[in-house]
PDB file of C-alpha atoms in Angstrom:
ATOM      1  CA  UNK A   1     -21.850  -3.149  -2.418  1.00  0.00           C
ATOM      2  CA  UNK A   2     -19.941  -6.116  -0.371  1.00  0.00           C
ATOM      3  CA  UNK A   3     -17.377  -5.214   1.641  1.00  0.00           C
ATOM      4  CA  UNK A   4     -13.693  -7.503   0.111  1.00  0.00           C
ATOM      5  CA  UNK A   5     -12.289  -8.984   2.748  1.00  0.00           C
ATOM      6  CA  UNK A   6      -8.327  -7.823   3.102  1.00  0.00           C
ATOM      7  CA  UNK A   7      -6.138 -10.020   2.132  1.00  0.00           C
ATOM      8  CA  UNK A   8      -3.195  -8.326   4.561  1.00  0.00           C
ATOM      9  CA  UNK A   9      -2.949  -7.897   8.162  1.00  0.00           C
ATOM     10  CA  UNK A  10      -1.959  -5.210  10.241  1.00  0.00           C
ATOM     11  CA  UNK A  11       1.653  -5.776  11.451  1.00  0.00           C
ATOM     12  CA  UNK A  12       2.293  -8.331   8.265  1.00  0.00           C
ATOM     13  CA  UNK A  13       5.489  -7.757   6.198  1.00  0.00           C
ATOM     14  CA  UNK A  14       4.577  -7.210   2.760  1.00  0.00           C
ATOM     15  CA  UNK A  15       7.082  -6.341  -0.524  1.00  0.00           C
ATOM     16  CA  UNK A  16       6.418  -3.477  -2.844  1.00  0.00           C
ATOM     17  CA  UNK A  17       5.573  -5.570  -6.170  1.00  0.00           C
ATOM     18  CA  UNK A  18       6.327  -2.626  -8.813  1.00  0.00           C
ATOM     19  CA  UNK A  19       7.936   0.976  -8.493  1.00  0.00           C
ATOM     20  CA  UNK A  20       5.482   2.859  -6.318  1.00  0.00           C
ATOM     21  CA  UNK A  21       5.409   6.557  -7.664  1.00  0.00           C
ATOM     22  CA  UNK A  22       3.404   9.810  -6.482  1.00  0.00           C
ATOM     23  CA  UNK A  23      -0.274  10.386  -8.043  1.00  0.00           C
ATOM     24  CA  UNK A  24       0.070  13.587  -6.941  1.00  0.00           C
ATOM     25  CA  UNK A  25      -1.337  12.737  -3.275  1.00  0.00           C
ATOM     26  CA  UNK A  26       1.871  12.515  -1.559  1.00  0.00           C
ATOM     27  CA  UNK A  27       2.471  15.508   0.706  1.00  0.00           C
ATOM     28  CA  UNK A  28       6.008  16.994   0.370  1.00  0.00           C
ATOM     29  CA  UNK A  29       7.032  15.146  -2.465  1.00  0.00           C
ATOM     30  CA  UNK A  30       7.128  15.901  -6.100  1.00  0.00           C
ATOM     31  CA  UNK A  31       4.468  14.325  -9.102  1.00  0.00           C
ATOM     32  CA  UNK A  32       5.722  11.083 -10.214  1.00  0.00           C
ATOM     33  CA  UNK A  33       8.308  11.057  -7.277  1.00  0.00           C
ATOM     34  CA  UNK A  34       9.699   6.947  -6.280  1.00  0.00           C
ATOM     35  CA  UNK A  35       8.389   6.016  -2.609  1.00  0.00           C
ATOM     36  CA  UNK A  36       9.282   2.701  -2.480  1.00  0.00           C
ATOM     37  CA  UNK A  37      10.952   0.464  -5.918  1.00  0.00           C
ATOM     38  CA  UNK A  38       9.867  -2.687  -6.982  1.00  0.00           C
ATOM     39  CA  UNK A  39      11.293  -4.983  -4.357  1.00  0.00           C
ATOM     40  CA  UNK A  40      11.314  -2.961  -1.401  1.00  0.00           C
ATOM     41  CA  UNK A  41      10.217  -4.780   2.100  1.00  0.00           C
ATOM     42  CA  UNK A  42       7.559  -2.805   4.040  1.00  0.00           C
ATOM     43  CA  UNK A  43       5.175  -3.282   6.997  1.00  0.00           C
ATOM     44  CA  UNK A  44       1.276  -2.985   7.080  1.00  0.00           C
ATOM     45  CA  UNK A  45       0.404  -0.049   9.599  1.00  0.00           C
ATOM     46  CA  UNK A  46      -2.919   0.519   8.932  1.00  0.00           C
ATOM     47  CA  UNK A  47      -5.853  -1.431   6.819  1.00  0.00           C
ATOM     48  CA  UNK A  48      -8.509   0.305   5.492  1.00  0.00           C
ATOM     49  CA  UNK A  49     -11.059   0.501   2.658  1.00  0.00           C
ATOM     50  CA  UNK A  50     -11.640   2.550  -0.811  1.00  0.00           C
ATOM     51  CA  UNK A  51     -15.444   3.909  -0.223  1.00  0.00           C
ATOM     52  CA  UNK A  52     -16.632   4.294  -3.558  1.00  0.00           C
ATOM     53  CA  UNK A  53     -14.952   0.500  -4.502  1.00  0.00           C
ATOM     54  CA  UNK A  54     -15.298  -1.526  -1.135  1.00  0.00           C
ATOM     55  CA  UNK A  55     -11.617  -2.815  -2.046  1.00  0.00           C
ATOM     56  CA  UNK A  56      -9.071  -3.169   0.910  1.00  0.00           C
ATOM     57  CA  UNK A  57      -6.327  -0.235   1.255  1.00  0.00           C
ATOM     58  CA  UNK A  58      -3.353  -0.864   2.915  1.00  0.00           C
ATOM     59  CA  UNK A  59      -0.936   1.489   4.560  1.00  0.00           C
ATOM     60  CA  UNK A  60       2.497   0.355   4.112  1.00  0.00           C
ATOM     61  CA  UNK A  61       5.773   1.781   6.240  1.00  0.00           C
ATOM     62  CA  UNK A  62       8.544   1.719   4.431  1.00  0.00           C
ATOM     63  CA  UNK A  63      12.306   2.097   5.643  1.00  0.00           C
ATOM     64  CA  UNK A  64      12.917   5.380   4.186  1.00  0.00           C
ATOM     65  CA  UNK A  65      10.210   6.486   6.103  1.00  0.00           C
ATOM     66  CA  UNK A  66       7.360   6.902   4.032  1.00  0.00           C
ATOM     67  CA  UNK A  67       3.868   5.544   4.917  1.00  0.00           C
ATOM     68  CA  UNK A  68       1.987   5.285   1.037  1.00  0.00           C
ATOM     69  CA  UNK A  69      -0.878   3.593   0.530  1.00  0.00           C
ATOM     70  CA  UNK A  70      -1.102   0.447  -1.578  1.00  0.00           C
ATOM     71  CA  UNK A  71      -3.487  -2.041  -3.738  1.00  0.00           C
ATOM     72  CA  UNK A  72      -3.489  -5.514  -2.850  1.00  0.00           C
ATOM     73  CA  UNK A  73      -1.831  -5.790  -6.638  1.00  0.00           C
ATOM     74  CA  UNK A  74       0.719  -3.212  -5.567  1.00  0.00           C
ATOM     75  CA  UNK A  75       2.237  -5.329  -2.590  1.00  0.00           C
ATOM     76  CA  UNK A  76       3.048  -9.373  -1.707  1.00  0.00           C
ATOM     77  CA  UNK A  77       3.512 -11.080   1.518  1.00  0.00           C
ATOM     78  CA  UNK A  78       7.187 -11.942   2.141  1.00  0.00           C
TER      79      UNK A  78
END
């Protein structure tokens, strides 16, 4: 499998491009909990990579501190 190139940088200022909610893999938080709405600026902090998929994961800080991770087709460059 090819490894996708990231289309996000560390450091880049992205937007959350729908209502991000908890899959269940959020510590501390409840099932189906918001983390960031539609709309909501963020930074990239970390990028990394799905194993089984090869797709680029990106860790986005948002400024209610939470840190969730995000699709490419979750976030947008601002």
């Amino acid at each position: 499998m090819d490894l996708r190139t990231p289309r996000y940088q560390w450091g880049q200022p992205v937007v959350a491009t729908k209502d991000l909610v908890n899959d269940g893999s959020y510590p501390d938080c409840a099932a189906d909990e918001l983390l960031a709405a539609d709309g909501t600026r963020g930074e990239v902090v970390q990028v990394g990579t799905v194993v089984e998929s090869q797709i680029p994961i990106y860790l986005v800080a948002f400024p209610n501190g939470r840190v969730v991770g995000c699709l490419e087709e979750e976030i947008r460059a601002v």
